[in-house]
Amino acid sequence: MFEINKPSPLSIARAAYQPKMPLALQGNVKIEKGAATESAGDQEQIKKLFPSTYGLPLITFVAGAAQEHKEINVGVILSGGQAPGGHNVISGLYDGLKKLNPSNKLYGFLGGPSGLIDHQYKELTADIIDKYRNTGGFDIIGSGRTKLELPWQFDKGAEICKKLNISAIVIIGGDDSNTNACILAEYYVNKNIPIQVIGCPKTIDGDLKNASIETSFGFDTACKTYSELIGNIQRDAASALKYWHFIKLMGRSASHIALECALQTHPNVCIISEEVAAKKWSLRDVVDMIADSVVRRAEKGFNYGTVLVPEGLLEFVPDMKALIAELNDLLADDTEFKQVRTSEKNAYIERHLSDKNAETFRSLPPFIASQLTMERDAHGNVQVSLIETEQLLIEMTKTKLAQLEAVGRYKGKFKTLHHFFGYEGRCAFPSNFDADYCYSLGFNAANLIDNGVTGYMSVIKNTYYATDKWIAGGVPISSMMNMERRNGKDVPVIKKALVEIDKAPFRCLEQLRGVWSGPEDHYAAPGPIQLFGPEEVCDRRTRTLYLETMEKEGKLD
Ligand code: FBP
């Protein structure tokens, strides 16, 4: 009577979805090499660091004639946080390889980059792949955050590739993982190790984009998932009339997710970290902006509303940034700190900070102060997803409103609820856009490998438009690099794309937020992602992609 593990009707129907691909990838594929590239910055230094993979040409695929394809074995790695569509990159890669030569094999390294180093792998066969088509998650092979950056790790990787006769590795990851993919590619070329390395742009955060990458996969689905929830909450708020909802949204550093969700849902307040940093706002300035909306709405009797808070906010507030940087150094070796009794930890930190940062630390509610001293991630950074910034803002807004009430400038009720939308969106069923985009990225990667290139990112362009207008190809990863100071050293990295406050998506928010902040409601409820139905509903692009494309094409006022 009860069946365990029975797939839902939606899973069954969705498994049959055939992702759409650019025309060039649908038949026989021919490679066209374009102009030689230069790095995004610091050309001389990058050229020296990547002598073999610097300056390679752009690649575009076009329809070609049938030809023989040699047999190849490929390894694939999922790196970092989950993003909807990862399984489709792998199924696209698998199908692309099998189409080129049915004898080709695909191996998945388990648990992220550590699978390559520790030789943990499994062969991905048709049975396995079919179970994961068009599903969310990274569970087909698992992911991890081990950094692939040291020669001994590269050598261990080469060892297992030799054993399995693997001649290409596809790394599906964010800016750091793709930076490391480029370093790995360069290492193998210089050591005459016959292994190609190809990257794929992943992250819900949307901060892996540049002149060559229009969007990272997963951003579309994650933002639509959060926007559905925000829209629902706003309807509830406008029905119940009694809560202000503070909603923290994922995005470790950049505020692209908060911005996109605001453009989809029209909240009363949306904070953009990059604006806070550019205008050197303090937390008090941020709280004033929130309190202003609360007060104006209360005057009309609207004691409810929504505030979107980007996860990385605190690191963009100048005072807090300085404090966090000193805390990161202080806790880099936390052996002594770990011995300190819990009740005395905050006092211990205060004693060890510089005067200015100690003052900022003292001004924080104790729960936030403690969260700032929690264990760092593998890169020595504070784990922003664990800091309850939304609660901090609630506390500070309460204090501000009490002050305004005391001088007769506010009379209202301020009951609050807080939410954090992050993990809920990272493994959602990929939207049609992400399902198509990811499958194409994977299929395209197979063609890059077949053409013998290395140190390239699989890239699909023109993505605002219908898939038959998409352009498939490859871009040398070295062309996306510049030098940045990390942990006291100048290193080559792919530049993280933060929200640019002079670009269309932010300017759109800036133009509309005065109206959204009230007193009247202007909420929008985009509803759930639709997987079946009319194209204008199911294949709708994000507002960010729309605005960026229109701006690039000079079609915005
Ligand atoms: P990636 O940059 O690896 O794609 O991960 C992004 C992210 O989802 C952030 O939005 C978030 O801050 C972080 O991962 C959470 O990390 P973890 O999964 O380790 O909790």
XYZ file of C-alpha atoms and ligand atoms in Angstrom, residues 79-81 145 202-205 250-252 311 384-385 423 426, ligand 1:
36
model
C 32.455 22.463 -6.493
C 31.005 24.703 -3.768
C 27.404 25.493 -2.889
C 34.563 23.214 -0.812
C 27.851 28.045 -11.355
C 26.513 29.970 -8.368
C 23.107 31.138 -7.211
C 24.852 34.316 -6.016
C 21.544 34.448 0.361
C 24.455 35.834 -1.573
C 27.737 35.563 0.315
C 23.262 38.139 3.525
C 27.807 35.228 6.742
C 24.927 32.784 6.326
C 19.050 26.819 1.297
C 19.621 26.123 -3.940
P 28.914 29.192 -4.076
O 29.571 30.541 -4.181
O 29.861 28.101 -3.830
O 28.027 28.929 -5.253
O 27.942 29.198 -2.801
C 27.128 30.266 -2.555
C 26.350 30.145 -1.270
O 25.099 29.542 -1.491
C 26.208 31.522 -0.639
O 25.077 32.173 -1.129
C 26.186 31.200 0.830
O 26.687 32.256 1.621
C 27.091 30.025 0.948
O 27.040 29.360 -0.296
C 26.694 29.092 2.050
O 27.676 28.131 2.175
P 27.431 26.697 2.803
O 26.721 25.889 1.771
O 28.803 26.192 3.033
O 26.608 26.860 4.032
